[in-house]
PDB file of C-alpha atoms in Angstrom:
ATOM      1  CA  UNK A   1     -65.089  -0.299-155.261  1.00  0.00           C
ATOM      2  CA  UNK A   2     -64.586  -2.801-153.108  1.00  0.00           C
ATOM      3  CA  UNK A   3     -67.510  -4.005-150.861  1.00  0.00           C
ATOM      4  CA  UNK A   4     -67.623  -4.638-147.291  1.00  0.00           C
ATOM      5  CA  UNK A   5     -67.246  -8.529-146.344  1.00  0.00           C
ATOM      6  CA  UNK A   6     -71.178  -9.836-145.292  1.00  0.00           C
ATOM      7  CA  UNK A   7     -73.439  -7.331-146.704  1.00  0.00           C
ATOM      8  CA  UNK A   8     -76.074  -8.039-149.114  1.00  0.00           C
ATOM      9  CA  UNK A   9     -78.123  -6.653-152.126  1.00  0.00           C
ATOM     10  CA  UNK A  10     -81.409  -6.176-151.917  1.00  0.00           C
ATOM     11  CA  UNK A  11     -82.374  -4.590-155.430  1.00  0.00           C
ATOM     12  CA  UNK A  12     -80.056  -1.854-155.466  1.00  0.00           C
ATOM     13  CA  UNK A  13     -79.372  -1.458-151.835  1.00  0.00           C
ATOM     14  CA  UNK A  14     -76.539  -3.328-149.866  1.00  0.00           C
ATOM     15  CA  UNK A  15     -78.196  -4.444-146.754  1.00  0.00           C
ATOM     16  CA  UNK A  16     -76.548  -5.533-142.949  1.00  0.00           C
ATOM     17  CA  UNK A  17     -77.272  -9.464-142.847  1.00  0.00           C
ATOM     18  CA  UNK A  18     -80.090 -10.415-140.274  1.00  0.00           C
ATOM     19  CA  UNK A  19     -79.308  -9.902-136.835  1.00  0.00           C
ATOM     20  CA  UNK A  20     -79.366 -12.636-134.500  1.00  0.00           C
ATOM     21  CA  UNK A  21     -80.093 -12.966-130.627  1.00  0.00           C
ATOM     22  CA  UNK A  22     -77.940 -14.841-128.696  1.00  0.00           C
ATOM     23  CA  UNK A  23     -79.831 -15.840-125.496  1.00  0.00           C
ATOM     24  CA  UNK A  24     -77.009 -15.599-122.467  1.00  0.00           C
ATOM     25  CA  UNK A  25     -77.525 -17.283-119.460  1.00  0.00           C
ATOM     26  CA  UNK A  26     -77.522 -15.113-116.329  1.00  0.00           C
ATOM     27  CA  UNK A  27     -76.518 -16.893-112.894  1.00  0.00           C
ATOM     28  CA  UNK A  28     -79.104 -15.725-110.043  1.00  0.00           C
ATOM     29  CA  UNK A  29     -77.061 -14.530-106.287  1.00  0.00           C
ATOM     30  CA  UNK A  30     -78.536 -15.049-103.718  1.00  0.00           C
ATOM     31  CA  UNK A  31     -77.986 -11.464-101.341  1.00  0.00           C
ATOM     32  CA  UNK A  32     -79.095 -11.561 -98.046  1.00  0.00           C
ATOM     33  CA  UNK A  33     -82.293  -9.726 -97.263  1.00  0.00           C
ATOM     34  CA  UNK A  34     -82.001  -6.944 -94.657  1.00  0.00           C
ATOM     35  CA  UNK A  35     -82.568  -7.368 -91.461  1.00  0.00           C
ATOM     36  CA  UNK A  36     -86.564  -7.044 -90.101  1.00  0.00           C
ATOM     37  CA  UNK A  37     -86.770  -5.389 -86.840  1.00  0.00           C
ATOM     38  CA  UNK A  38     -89.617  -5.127 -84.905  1.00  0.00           C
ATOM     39  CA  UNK A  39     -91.055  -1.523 -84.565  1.00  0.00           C
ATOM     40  CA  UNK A  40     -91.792  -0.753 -80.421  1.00  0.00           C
ATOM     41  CA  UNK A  41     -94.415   0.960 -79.557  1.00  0.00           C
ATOM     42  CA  UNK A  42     -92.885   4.344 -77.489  1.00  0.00           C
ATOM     43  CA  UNK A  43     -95.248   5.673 -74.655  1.00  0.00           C
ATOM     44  CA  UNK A  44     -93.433   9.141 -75.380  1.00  0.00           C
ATOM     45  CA  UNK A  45     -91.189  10.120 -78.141  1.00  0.00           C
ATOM     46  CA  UNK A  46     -91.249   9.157 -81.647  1.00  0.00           C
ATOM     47  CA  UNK A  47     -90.073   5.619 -82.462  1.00  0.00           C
ATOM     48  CA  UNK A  48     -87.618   7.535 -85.374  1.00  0.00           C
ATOM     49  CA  UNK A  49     -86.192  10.616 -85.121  1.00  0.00           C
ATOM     50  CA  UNK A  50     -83.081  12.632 -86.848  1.00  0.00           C
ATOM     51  CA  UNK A  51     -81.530  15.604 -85.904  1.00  0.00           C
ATOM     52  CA  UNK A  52     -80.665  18.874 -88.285  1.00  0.00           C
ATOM     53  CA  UNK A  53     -78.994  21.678 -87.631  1.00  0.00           C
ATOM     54  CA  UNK A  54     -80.237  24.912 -87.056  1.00  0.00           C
ATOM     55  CA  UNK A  55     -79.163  27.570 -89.779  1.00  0.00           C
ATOM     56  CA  UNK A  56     -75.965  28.934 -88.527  1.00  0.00           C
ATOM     57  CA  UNK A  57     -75.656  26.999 -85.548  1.00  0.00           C
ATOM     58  CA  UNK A  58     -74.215  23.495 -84.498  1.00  0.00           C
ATOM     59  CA  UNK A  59     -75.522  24.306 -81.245  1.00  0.00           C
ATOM     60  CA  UNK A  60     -78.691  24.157 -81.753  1.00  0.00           C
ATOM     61  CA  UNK A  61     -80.696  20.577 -83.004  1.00  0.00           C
ATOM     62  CA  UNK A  62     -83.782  20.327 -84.330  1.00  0.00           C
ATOM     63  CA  UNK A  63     -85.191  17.140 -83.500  1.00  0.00           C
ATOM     64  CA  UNK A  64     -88.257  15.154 -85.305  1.00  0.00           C
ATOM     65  CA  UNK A  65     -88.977  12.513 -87.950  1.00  0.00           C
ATOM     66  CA  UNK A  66     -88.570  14.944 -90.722  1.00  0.00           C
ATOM     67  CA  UNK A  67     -87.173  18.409 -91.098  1.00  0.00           C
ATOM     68  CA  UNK A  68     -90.769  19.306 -92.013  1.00  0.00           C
ATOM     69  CA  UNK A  69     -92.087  17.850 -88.842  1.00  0.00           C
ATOM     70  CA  UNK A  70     -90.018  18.851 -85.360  1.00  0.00           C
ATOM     71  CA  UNK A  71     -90.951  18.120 -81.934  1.00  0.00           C
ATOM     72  CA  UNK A  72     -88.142  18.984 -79.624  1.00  0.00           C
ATOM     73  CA  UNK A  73     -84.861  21.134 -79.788  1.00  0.00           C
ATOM     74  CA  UNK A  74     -81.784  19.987 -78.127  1.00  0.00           C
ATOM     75  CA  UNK A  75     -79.236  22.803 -77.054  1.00  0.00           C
ATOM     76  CA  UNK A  76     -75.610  22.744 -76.185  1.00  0.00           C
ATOM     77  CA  UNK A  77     -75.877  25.444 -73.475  1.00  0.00           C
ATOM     78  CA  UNK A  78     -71.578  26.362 -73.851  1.00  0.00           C
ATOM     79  CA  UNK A  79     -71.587  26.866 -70.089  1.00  0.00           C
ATOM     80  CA  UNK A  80     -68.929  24.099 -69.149  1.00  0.00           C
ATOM     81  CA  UNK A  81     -68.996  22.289 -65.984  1.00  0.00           C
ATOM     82  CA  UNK A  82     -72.690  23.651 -65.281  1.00  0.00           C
ATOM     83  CA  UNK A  83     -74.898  22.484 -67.977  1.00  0.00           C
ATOM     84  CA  UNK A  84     -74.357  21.012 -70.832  1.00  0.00           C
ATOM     85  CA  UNK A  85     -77.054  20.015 -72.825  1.00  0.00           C
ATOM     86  CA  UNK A  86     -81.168  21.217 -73.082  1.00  0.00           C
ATOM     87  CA  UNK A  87     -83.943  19.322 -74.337  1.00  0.00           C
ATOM     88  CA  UNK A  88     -86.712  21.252 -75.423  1.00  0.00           C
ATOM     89  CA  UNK A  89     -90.283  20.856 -76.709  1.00  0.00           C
ATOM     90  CA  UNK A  90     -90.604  22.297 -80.237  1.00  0.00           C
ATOM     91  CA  UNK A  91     -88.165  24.998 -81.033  1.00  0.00           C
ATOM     92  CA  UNK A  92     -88.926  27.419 -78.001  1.00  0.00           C
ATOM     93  CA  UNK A  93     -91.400  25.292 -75.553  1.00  0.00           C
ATOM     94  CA  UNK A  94     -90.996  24.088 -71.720  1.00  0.00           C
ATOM     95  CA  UNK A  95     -87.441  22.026 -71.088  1.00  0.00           C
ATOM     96  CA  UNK A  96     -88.531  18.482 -70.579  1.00  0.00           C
ATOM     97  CA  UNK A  97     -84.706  17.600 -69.556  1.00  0.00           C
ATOM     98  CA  UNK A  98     -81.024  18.608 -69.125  1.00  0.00           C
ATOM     99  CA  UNK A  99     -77.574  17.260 -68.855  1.00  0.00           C
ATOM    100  CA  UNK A 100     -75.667  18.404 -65.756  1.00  0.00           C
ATOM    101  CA  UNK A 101     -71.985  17.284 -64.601  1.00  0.00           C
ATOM    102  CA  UNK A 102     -68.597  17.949 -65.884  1.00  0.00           C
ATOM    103  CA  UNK A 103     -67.404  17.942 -69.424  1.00  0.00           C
ATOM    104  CA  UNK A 104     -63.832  17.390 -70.756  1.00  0.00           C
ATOM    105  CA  UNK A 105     -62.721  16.753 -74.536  1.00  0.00           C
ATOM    106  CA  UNK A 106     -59.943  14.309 -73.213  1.00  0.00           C
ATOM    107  CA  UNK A 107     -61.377  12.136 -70.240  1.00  0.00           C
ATOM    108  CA  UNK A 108     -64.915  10.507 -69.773  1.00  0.00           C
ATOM    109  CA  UNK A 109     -66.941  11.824 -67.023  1.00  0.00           C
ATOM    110  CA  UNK A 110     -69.918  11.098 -65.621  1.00  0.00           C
ATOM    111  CA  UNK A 111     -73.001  13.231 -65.694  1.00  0.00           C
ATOM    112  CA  UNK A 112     -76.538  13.418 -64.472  1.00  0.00           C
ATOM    113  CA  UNK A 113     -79.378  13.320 -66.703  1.00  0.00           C
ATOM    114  CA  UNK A 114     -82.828  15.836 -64.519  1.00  0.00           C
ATOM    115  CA  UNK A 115     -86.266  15.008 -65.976  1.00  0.00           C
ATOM    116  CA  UNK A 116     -88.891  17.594 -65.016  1.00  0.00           C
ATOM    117  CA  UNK A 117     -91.236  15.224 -64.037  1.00  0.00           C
ATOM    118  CA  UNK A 118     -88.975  12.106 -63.158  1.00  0.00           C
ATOM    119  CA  UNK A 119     -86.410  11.575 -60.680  1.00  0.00           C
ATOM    120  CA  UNK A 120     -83.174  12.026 -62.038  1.00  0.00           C
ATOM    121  CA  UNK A 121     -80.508   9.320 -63.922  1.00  0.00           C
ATOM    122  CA  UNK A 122     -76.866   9.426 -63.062  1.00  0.00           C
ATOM    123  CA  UNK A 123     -75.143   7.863 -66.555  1.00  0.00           C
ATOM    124  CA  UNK A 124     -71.281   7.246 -65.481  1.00  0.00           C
ATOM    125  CA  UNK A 125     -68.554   6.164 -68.148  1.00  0.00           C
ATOM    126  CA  UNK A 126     -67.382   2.071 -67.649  1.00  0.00           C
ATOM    127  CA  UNK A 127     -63.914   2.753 -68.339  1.00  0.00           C
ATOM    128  CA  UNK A 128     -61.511   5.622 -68.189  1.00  0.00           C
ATOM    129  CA  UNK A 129     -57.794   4.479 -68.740  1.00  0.00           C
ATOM    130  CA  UNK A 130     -55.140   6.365 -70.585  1.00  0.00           C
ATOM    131  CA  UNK A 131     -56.761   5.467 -73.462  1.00  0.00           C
ATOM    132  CA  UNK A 132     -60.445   6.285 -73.614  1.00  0.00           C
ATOM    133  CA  UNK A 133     -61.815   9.180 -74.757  1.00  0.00           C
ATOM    134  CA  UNK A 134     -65.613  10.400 -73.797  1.00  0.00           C
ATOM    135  CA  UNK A 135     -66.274   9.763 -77.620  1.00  0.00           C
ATOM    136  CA  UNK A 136     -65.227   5.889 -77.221  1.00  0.00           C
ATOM    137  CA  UNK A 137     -65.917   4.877 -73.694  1.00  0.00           C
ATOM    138  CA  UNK A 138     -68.819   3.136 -72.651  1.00  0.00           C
ATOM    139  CA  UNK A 139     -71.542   4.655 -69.855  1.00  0.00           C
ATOM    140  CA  UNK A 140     -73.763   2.766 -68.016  1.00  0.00           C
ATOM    141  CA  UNK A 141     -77.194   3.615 -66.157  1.00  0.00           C
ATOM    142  CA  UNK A 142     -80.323   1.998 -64.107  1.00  0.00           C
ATOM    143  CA  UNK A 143     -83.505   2.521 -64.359  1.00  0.00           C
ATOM    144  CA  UNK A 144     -85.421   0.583 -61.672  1.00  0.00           C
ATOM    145  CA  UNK A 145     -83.815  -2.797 -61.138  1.00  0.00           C
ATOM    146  CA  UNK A 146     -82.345  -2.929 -64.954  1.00  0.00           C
ATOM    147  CA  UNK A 147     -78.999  -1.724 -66.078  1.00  0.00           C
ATOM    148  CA  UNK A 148     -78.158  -0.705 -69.366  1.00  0.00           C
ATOM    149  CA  UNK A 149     -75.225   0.324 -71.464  1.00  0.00           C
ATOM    150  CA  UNK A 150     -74.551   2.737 -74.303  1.00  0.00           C
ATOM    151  CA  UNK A 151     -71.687   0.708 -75.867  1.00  0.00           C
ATOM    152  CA  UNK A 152     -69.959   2.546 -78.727  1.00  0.00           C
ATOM    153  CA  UNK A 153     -70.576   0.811 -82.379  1.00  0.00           C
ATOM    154  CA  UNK A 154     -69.608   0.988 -86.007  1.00  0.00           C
ATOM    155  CA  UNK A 155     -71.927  -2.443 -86.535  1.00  0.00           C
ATOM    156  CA  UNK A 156     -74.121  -3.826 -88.747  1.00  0.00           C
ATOM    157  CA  UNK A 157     -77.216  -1.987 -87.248  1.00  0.00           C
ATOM    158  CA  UNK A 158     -75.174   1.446 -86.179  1.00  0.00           C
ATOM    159  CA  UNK A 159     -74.629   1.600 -90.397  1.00  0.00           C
ATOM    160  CA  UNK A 160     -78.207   1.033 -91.496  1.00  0.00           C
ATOM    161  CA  UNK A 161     -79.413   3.618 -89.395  1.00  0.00           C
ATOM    162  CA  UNK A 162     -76.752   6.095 -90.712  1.00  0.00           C
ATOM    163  CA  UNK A 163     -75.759   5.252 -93.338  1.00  0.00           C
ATOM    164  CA  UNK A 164     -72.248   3.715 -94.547  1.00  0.00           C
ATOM    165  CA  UNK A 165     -69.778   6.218 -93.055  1.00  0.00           C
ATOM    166  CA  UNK A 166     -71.777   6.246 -89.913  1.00  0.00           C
ATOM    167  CA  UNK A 167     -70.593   5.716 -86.046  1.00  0.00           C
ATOM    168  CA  UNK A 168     -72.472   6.238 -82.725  1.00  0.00           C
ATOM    169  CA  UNK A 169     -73.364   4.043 -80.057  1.00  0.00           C
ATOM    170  CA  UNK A 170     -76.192   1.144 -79.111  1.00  0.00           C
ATOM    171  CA  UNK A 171     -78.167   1.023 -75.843  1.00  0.00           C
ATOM    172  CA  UNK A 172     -78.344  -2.800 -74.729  1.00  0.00           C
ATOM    173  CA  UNK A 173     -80.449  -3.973 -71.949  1.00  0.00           C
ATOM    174  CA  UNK A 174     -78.424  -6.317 -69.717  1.00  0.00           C
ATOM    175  CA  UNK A 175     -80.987  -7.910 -67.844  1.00  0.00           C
ATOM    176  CA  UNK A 176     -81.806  -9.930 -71.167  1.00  0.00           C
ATOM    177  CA  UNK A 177     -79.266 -11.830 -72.002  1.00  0.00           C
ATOM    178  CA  UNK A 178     -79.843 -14.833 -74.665  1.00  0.00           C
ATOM    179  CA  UNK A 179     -76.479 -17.037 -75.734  1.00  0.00           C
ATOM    180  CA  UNK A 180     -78.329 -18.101 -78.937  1.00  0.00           C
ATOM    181  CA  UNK A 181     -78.574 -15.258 -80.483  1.00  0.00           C
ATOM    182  CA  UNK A 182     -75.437 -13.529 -79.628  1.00  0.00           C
ATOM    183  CA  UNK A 183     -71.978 -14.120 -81.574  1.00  0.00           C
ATOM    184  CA  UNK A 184     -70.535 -12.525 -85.142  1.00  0.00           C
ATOM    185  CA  UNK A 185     -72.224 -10.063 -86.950  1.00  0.00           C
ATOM    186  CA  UNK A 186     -73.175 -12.556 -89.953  1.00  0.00           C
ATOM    187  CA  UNK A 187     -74.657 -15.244 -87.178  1.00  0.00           C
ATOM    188  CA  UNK A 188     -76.518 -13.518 -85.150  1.00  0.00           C
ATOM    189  CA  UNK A 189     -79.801 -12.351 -84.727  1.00  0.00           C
ATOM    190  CA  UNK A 190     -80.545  -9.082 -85.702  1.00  0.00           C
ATOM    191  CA  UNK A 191     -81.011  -6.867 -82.753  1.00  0.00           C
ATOM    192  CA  UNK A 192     -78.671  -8.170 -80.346  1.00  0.00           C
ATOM    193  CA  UNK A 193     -75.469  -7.571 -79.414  1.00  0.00           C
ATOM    194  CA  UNK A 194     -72.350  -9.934 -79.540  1.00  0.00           C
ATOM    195  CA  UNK A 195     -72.686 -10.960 -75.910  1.00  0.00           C
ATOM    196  CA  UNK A 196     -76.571 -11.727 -76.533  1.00  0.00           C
ATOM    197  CA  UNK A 197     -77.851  -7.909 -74.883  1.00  0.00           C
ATOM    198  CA  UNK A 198     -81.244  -6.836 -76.726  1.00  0.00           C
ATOM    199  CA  UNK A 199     -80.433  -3.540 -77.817  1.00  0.00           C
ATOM    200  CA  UNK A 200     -83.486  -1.213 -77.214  1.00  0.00           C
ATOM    201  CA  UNK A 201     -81.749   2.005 -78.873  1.00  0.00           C
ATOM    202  CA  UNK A 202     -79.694   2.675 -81.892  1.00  0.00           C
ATOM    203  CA  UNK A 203     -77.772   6.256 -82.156  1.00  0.00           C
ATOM    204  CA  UNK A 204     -75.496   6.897 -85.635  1.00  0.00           C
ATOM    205  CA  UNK A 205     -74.118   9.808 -87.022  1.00  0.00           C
ATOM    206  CA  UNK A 206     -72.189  10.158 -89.386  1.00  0.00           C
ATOM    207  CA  UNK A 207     -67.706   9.721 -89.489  1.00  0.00           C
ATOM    208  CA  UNK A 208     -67.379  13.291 -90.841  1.00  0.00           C
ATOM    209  CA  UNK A 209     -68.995  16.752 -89.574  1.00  0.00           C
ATOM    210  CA  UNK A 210     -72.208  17.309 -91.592  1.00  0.00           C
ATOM    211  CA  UNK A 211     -73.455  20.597 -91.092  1.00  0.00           C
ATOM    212  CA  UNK A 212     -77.109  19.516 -92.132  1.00  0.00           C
ATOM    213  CA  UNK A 213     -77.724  16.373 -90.589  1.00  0.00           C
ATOM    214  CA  UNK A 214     -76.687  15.975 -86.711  1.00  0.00           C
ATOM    215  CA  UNK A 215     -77.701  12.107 -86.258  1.00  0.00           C
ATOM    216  CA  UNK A 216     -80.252   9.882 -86.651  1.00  0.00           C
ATOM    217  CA  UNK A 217     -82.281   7.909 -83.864  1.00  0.00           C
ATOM    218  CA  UNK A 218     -84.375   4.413 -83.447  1.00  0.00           C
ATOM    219  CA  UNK A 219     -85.810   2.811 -80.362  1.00  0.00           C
ATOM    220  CA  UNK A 220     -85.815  -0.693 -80.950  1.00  0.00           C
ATOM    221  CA  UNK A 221     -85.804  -4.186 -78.901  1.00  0.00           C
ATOM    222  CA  UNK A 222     -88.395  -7.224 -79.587  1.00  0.00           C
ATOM    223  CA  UNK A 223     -88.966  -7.302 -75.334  1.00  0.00           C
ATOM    224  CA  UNK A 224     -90.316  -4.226 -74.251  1.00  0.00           C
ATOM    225  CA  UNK A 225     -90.588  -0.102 -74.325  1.00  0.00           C
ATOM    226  CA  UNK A 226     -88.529   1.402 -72.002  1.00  0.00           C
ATOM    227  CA  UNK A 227     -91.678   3.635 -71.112  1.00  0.00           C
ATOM    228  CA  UNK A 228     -91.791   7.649 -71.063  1.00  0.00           C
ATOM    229  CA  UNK A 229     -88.856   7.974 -68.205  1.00  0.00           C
ATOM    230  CA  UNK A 230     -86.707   5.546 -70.072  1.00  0.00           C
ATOM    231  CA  UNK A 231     -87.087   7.238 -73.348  1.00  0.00           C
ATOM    232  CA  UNK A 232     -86.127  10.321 -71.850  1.00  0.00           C
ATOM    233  CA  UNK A 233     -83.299   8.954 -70.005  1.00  0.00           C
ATOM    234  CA  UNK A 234     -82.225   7.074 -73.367  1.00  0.00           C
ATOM    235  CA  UNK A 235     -82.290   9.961 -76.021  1.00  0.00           C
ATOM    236  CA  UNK A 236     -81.284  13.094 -73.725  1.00  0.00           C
ATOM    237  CA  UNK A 237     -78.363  11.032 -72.900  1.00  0.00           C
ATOM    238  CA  UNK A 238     -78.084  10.106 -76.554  1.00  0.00           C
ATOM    239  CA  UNK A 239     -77.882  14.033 -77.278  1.00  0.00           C
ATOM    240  CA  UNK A 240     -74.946  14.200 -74.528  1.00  0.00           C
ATOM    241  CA  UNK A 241     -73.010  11.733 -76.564  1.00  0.00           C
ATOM    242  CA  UNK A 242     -73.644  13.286 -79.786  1.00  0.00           C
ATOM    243  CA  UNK A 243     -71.941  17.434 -78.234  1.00  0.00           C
ATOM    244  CA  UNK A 244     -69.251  15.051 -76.876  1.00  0.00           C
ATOM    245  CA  UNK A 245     -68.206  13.716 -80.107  1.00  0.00           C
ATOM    246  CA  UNK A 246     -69.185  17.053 -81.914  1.00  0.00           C
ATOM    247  CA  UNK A 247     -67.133  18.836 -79.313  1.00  0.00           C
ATOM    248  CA  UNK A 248     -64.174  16.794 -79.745  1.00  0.00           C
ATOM    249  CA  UNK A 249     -64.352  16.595 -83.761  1.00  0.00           C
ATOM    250  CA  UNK A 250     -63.935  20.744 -83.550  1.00  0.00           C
ATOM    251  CA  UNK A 251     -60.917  20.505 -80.800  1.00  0.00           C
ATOM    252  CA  UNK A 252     -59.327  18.259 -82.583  1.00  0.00           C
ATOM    253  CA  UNK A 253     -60.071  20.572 -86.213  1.00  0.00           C
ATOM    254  CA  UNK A 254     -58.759  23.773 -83.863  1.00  0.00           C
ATOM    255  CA  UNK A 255     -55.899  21.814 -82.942  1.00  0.00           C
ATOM    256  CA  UNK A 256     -54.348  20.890 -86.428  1.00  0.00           C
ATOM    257  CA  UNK A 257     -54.940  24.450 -87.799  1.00  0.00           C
ATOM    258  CA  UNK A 258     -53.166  25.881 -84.620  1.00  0.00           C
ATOM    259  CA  UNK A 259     -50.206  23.302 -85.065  1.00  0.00           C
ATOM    260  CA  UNK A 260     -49.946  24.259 -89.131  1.00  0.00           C
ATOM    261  CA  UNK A 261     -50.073  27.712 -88.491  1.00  0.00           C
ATOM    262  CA  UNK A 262     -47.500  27.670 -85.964  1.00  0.00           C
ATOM    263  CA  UNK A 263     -45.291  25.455 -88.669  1.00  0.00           C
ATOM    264  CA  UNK A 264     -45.792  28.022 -91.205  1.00  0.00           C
ATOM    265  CA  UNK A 265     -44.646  30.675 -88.870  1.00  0.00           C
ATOM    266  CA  UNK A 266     -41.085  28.702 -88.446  1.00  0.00           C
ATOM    267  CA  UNK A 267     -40.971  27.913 -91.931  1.00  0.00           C
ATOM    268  CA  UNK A 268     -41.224  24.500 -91.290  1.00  0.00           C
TER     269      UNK A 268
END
């Protein structure tokens, strides 16, 4: 019989010959850390929140830092040019603010955010050409003597909130404007925008319907809180943004079915 090229005998036994290590040298990378940014201190609302779905209804959010743990509810109220979206506390307390103004699916309108105990915010879009769609437009507001934006984003910081597929918008703060930090998204400093804005909000959901998770929410901005009207003013908006593109997502859904049906009715 012929034996196999290498082994050994050992007594009677045919044995492997020792094994050897081979020491490989591994080159180190260097990967970027992630960003740091500074957590601000929020006179009203949580610093983090996410939104999920109420069983059986896209309608209905339930807002907190954890499913476990909710503080508001946020309501599309379906009723058009009238009123459009509800912020609640808890799932059935007091409504701490609502969205009123006109809402299309096709053109970017402007509508007025009405605090309970704060004067009210109109939030109107920046552009409206041929083009722009409520879900892509940007909308400005003031509170006081500052302005700010809620510029739509697929950047850097819209991602880490929401993940990888995620979209949604980022509230900058114009008054603050700092050339050194602004530029690309691998030069500058985290928590600005391109034009050098601090951004003092970041809103992501994500690029396809989930019917568990609604969005996700940070205030943020090294400066200052926006104090208890701003945060209102910032995430009730937010919510507005979020039944726009939610609204939009289903019309366009009911569209294509409505189009294939009709081919398959012509034999197309």
């Amino acid at each position: 019989m012929r034996r196999l090229s290498g082994l050994r005998r050992r007594g009677s036994e045919e044995t492997l010959p020792p094994y050897r290590e081979y020491e490989r040298s591994i080159k180190s990378v260097d990967l970027p850390e992630p960003p740091e940014y500074k957590e601000v201190e929020t006179k009203l609302l949580p610093g983090r929140m996410n939104g999920y779905y109420k069983w059986m209804s896209l309608g209905t959010i339930l807002i907190g830092p954890t499913k476990e743990d909710i503080h508001y509810t946020v309501k599309d109220s379906l009723l058009g040019n009238l009123l459009s979206v509800l912020l609640k506390e808890g799932d059935n307390g007091r409504i701490i603010a609502k969205i009123v103004g006109p809402q299309s699916n096709y053109k970017p309108k402007k509508f007025r955010v009405e605090l309970e105990e704060y004067n009210d915010v109109t939030i109107a879009p920046l552009n409206t050409g041929i083009f722009t769609s409520p879900t892509n437009a940007t909308y400005t507001f003031s509170l006081g003597k500052e302005t700010f934006e809620w510029r739509p984003s697929r950047g850097r910081e819209v991602r880490e909130l929401g993940g990888k597929l995620s979209h949604g918008w980022k509230l900058v703060r114009l008054g603050c404007l700092d050339e050194a930090t602004g530029g690309n998204r691998q030069e500058r400093k985290p928590g600005y925008s391109s034009d050098g804005m601090e951004i003092v909000a970041l809103f992501a959901f994500s690029a396809y319907l989930n019917f568990s998770k609604a969005f996700s929410f940070r205030f943020m901005g090294p400066v200052g809180s926006l104090g208890k009207r701003g945060e209102l003013v910032a995430f009730t908006s937010a919510m507005q943004l979020r039944f726009l593109q939610q609204r939009a997502y289903m019309s366009s859904s009911a569209s294509t079915s409505s189009a294939g049906a009709g081919c398959a009715a012509v034999s197309c």
